[in-house]
Amino acid sequence: ELSLSQLGVKQVDLMLIHWPGKDKATRQAQWLALETWARQGKARAIGISHYCKYHLQEVLEVATLPIALNQNQYHVGMGHDTQPRLHDKAYMEESGVLYMAYSSLCGPCPPPDNQALINGELVTSIGAGHNKSGAQVALRWVVQQGIPVIPKSSNPLHQRSNFELFDFELSDKEMEQLTAATTPAETGTPAAPDDAQDCAAEERSVPIEFS
């Protein structure tokens, strides 16, 4: 209600749970509360953010409305085979949940990683061949995987640059180079689950039945 009041609207297009609760019961209760809110016509779609694979599995046990998307950090440096987020992304897709990327330029990363996807050698060298900036290459790498990105900027020139991602295409070799990058790494960690295991190390499987 506060969010609607602050925005001055009666309905939003999308409302997300920003962070998973501290335990399974809380996470399921959060989702069911959001479903109630959506049924009241206050959101056209609802989703989650910062959820890893088994957080989603727990929500799917009780969900009766579609989970529109899961918003997670994803950028060049996180695409290689050993990166747990890559496996989370695959599971989201299998479950019919859109995977949305935030911090795709690694803005929250500590120096010098916070500049690696803007003026780093890998992205700028690839960008030179397309007359594009390093940032555009980093964002295009995400978009070319079919993943929506939401880069933030208050600078009109940067905003325009962020839109100019659809008039070029990275080659298979360039995509492979960017996917193989191991830096910059993911910054921060998801909320600690009730069993004190980090999401990145979580491998257990919760059986889910889909109708």
GROMACS .gro file of C-alpha atoms in nm:
model
  211
    1GLU     CA    1   0.000   0.000   0.000
    2LEU     CA    2   0.285   0.238   0.080
    3SER     CA    3   0.448   0.167  -0.256
    4LEU     CA    4   0.126   0.246  -0.443
    5SER     CA    5   0.078   0.562  -0.240
    6GLN     CA    6   0.432   0.680  -0.306
    7LEU     CA    7   0.393   0.615  -0.678
    8GLY     CA    8   0.051   0.778  -0.690
    9VAL     CA    9  -0.109   0.482  -0.869
   10LYS     CA   10  -0.366   0.214  -0.792
   11GLN     CA   11  -0.188  -0.064  -0.981
   12VAL     CA   12   0.169  -0.146  -1.086
   13ASP     CA   13   0.279  -0.358  -1.380
   14LEU     CA   14   0.511  -0.570  -1.167
   15MET     CA   15   0.577  -0.615  -0.796
   16LEU     CA   16   0.870  -0.819  -0.664
   17ILE     CA   17   0.969  -0.962  -0.329
   18HIS     CA   18   1.309  -0.796  -0.308
   19TRP     CA   19   1.478  -1.055  -0.085
   20PRO     CA   20   1.393  -1.409   0.029
   21GLY     CA   21   1.289  -1.445   0.392
   22LYS     CA   22   1.501  -1.609   0.656
   23ASP     CA   23   1.344  -1.956   0.634
   24LYS     CA   24   1.112  -2.170   0.424
   25ALA     CA   25   0.796  -2.083   0.616
   26THR     CA   26   0.867  -1.711   0.584
   27ARG     CA   27   0.946  -1.736   0.213
   28GLN     CA   28   0.624  -1.922   0.142
   29ALA     CA   29   0.420  -1.679   0.354
   30GLN     CA   30   0.576  -1.385   0.170
   31TRP     CA   31   0.473  -1.527  -0.164
   32LEU     CA   32   0.117  -1.607  -0.059
   33ALA     CA   33   0.080  -1.253   0.077
   34LEU     CA   34   0.196  -1.117  -0.258
   35GLU     CA   35  -0.058  -1.338  -0.436
   36THR     CA   36  -0.333  -1.189  -0.219
   37TRP     CA   37  -0.213  -0.842  -0.312
   38ALA     CA   38  -0.217  -0.932  -0.682
   39ARG     CA   39  -0.568  -1.076  -0.663
   40GLN     CA   40  -0.684  -0.742  -0.528
   41GLY     CA   41  -0.585  -0.594  -0.863
   42LYS     CA   42  -0.285  -0.401  -0.735
   43ALA     CA   43  -0.030  -0.565  -0.964
   44ARG     CA   44  -0.054  -0.711  -1.313
   45ALA     CA   45   0.232  -0.950  -1.245
   46ILE     CA   46   0.434  -1.060  -0.943
   47GLY     CA   47   0.780  -1.206  -0.902
   48ILE     CA   48   1.088  -1.249  -0.688
   49SER     CA   49   1.442  -1.117  -0.660
   50HIS     CA   50   1.770  -1.260  -0.527
   51TYR     CA   51   1.617  -1.609  -0.505
   52CYS     CA   52   1.840  -1.907  -0.575
   53LYS     CA   53   1.724  -2.243  -0.703
   54TYR     CA   54   1.593  -2.400  -0.388
   55HIS     CA   55   1.425  -2.076  -0.273
   56LEU     CA   56   1.220  -2.100  -0.592
   57GLN     CA   57   1.150  -2.468  -0.533
   58GLU     CA   58   1.001  -2.382  -0.194
   59VAL     CA   59   0.781  -2.110  -0.340
   60LEU     CA   60   0.661  -2.339  -0.619
   61GLU     CA   61   0.528  -2.578  -0.354
   62VAL     CA   62   0.260  -2.323  -0.257
   63ALA     CA   63   0.231  -2.088  -0.555
   64THR     CA   64  -0.108  -2.067  -0.726
   65LEU     CA   65  -0.026  -1.766  -0.945
   66PRO     CA   66   0.257  -1.752  -1.201
   67ILE     CA   67   0.597  -1.630  -1.086
   68ALA     CA   68   0.667  -1.376  -1.358
   69LEU     CA   69   1.041  -1.344  -1.308
   70ASN     CA   70   1.339  -1.374  -1.078
   71GLN     CA   71   1.572  -1.076  -1.076
   72ASN     CA   72   1.933  -1.164  -1.001
   73GLN     CA   73   2.281  -1.028  -1.048
   74TYR     CA   74   2.423  -1.151  -1.379
   75HIS     CA   75   2.708  -1.010  -1.584
   76VAL     CA   76   3.018  -1.102  -1.781
   77GLY     CA   77   3.234  -1.299  -1.538
   78MET     CA   78   2.938  -1.506  -1.418
   79GLY     CA   79   2.871  -1.712  -1.730
   80HIS     CA   80   3.135  -1.984  -1.705
   81ASP     CA   81   3.037  -2.344  -1.631
   82THR     CA   82   3.143  -2.348  -1.266
   83GLN     CA   83   2.930  -2.045  -1.176
   84PRO     CA   84   2.631  -2.153  -0.961
   85ARG     CA   85   2.414  -1.868  -1.089
   86LEU     CA   86   2.433  -2.020  -1.437
   87HIS     CA   87   2.265  -2.333  -1.304
   88ASP     CA   88   2.005  -2.125  -1.120
   89LYS     CA   89   1.925  -1.952  -1.449
   90ALA     CA   90   1.874  -2.283  -1.626
   91TYR     CA   91   1.639  -2.403  -1.352
   92MET     CA   92   1.437  -2.080  -1.366
   93GLU     CA   93   1.391  -2.127  -1.739
   94GLU     CA   94   1.286  -2.490  -1.694
   95SER     CA   95   1.031  -2.376  -1.436
   96GLY     CA   96   0.882  -2.111  -1.665
   97VAL     CA   97   1.023  -1.821  -1.463
   98LEU     CA   98   1.189  -1.542  -1.660
   99TYR     CA   99   1.543  -1.470  -1.546
  100MET     CA  100   1.613  -1.095  -1.535
  101ALA     CA  101   1.961  -0.953  -1.489
  102TYR     CA  102   2.052  -0.658  -1.273
  103SER     CA  103   2.399  -0.508  -1.214
  104SER     CA  104   2.497  -0.624  -1.561
  105LEU     CA  105   2.777  -0.365  -1.562
  106CYS     CA  106   2.888  -0.473  -1.215
  107GLY     CA  107   2.809  -0.131  -1.067
  108PRO     CA  108   2.811  -0.252  -0.702
  109CYS     CA  109   3.142  -0.434  -0.751
  110PRO     CA  110   3.445  -0.297  -0.564
  111PRO     CA  111   3.724  -0.125  -0.764
  112PRO     CA  112   3.866  -0.211  -1.008
  113ASP     CA  113   3.593  -0.462  -1.098
  114ASN     CA  114   3.330  -0.188  -1.116
  115GLN     CA  115   3.506  -0.055  -1.428
  116ALA     CA  116   3.596  -0.388  -1.590
  117LEU     CA  117   3.276  -0.407  -1.797
  118ILE     CA  118   3.293  -0.043  -1.901
  119ASN     CA  119   3.653   0.014  -2.003
  120GLY     CA  120   3.817  -0.325  -1.946
  121GLU     CA  121   4.033  -0.472  -2.220
  122LEU     CA  122   3.805  -0.766  -2.307
  123VAL     CA  123   3.485  -0.568  -2.363
  124THR     CA  124   3.651  -0.266  -2.526
  125SER     CA  125   3.854  -0.477  -2.769
  126ILE     CA  126   3.538  -0.658  -2.880
  127GLY     CA  127   3.347  -0.331  -2.893
  128ALA     CA  128   3.603  -0.173  -3.125
  129GLY     CA  129   3.507  -0.419  -3.397
  130HIS     CA  130   3.142  -0.315  -3.374
  131ASN     CA  131   3.193   0.057  -3.309
  132LYS     CA  132   3.038   0.001  -2.967
  133SER     CA  133   3.147   0.079  -2.613
  134GLY     CA  134   3.262  -0.180  -2.364
  135ALA     CA  135   2.943  -0.129  -2.166
  136GLN     CA  136   2.730  -0.197  -2.474
  137VAL     CA  137   2.922  -0.519  -2.537
  138ALA     CA  138   2.870  -0.632  -2.177
  139LEU     CA  139   2.497  -0.561  -2.196
  140ARG     CA  140   2.465  -0.719  -2.541
  141TRP     CA  141   2.622  -1.040  -2.407
  142VAL     CA  142   2.334  -1.068  -2.161
  143VAL     CA  143   2.062  -0.966  -2.407
  144GLN     CA  144   2.190  -1.208  -2.671
  145GLN     CA  145   2.120  -1.491  -2.426
  146GLY     CA  146   1.755  -1.387  -2.418
  147ILE     CA  147   1.788  -1.228  -2.074
  148PRO     CA  148   1.637  -0.883  -2.011
  149VAL     CA  149   1.868  -0.629  -1.847
  150ILE     CA  150   1.784  -0.323  -1.639
  151PRO     CA  151   2.093  -0.098  -1.632
  152LYS     CA  152   2.045   0.212  -1.420
  153SER     CA  153   2.160   0.558  -1.520
  154SER     CA  154   2.050   0.917  -1.464
  155ASN     CA  155   2.277   1.033  -1.747
  156PRO     CA  156   2.079   1.087  -2.073
  157LEU     CA  157   2.379   0.986  -2.285
  158HIS     CA  158   2.422   0.663  -2.092
  159GLN     CA  159   2.049   0.595  -2.114
  160ARG     CA  160   2.062   0.632  -2.492
  161SER     CA  161   2.368   0.408  -2.507
  162ASN     CA  162   2.188   0.142  -2.306
  163PHE     CA  163   1.910   0.132  -2.566
  164GLU     CA  164   2.150   0.093  -2.858
  165LEU     CA  165   2.204  -0.280  -2.814
  166PHE     CA  166   1.994  -0.414  -3.098
  167ASP     CA  167   2.176  -0.291  -3.407
  168PHE     CA  168   2.470  -0.530  -3.372
  169GLU     CA  169   2.531  -0.894  -3.286
  170LEU     CA  170   2.825  -1.058  -3.116
  171SER     CA  171   2.984  -1.347  -3.305
  172ASP     CA  172   2.989  -1.698  -3.161
  173LYS     CA  173   3.359  -1.653  -3.084
  174GLU     CA  174   3.298  -1.324  -2.905
  175MET     CA  175   3.014  -1.475  -2.703
  176GLU     CA  176   3.241  -1.765  -2.606
  177GLN     CA  177   3.517  -1.527  -2.497
  178LEU     CA  178   3.279  -1.328  -2.279
  179THR     CA  179   3.115  -1.640  -2.136
  180ALA     CA  180   3.454  -1.787  -2.046
  181ALA     CA  181   3.555  -1.478  -1.847
  182THR     CA  182   3.593  -1.546  -1.475
  183THR     CA  183   3.607  -1.183  -1.367
  184PRO     CA  184   3.449  -0.970  -1.241
  185ALA     CA  185   3.296  -1.211  -0.992
  186GLU     CA  186   2.952  -1.188  -0.837
  187THR     CA  187   2.947  -0.935  -0.557
  188GLY     CA  188   2.760  -0.994  -0.234
  189THR     CA  189   2.567  -1.307  -0.140
  190PRO     CA  190   2.199  -1.399  -0.129
  191ALA     CA  191   2.016  -1.408   0.201
  192ALA     CA  192   2.135  -1.692   0.421
  193PRO     CA  193   1.882  -1.978   0.424
  194ASP     CA  194   1.759  -2.131   0.747
  195ASP     CA  195   2.005  -2.421   0.727
  196ALA     CA  196   2.295  -2.169   0.720
  197GLN     CA  197   2.418  -2.289   0.379
  198ASP     CA  198   2.495  -2.027   0.120
  199CYS     CA  199   2.284  -2.036  -0.196
  200ALA     CA  200   2.596  -2.066  -0.408
  201ALA     CA  201   2.683  -2.395  -0.239
  202GLU     CA  202   2.329  -2.532  -0.220
  203GLU     CA  203   2.287  -2.850  -0.421
  204ARG     CA  204   1.990  -3.023  -0.259
  205SER     CA  205   1.684  -3.094  -0.466
  206VAL     CA  206   1.328  -3.049  -0.349
  207PRO     CA  207   1.084  -3.264  -0.551
  208ILE     CA  208   0.832  -3.048  -0.735
  209GLU     CA  209   0.531  -3.175  -0.929
  210PHE     CA  210   0.403  -2.966  -1.217
  211SER     CA  211   0.049  -3.008  -1.341
   0.00000   0.00000   0.00000
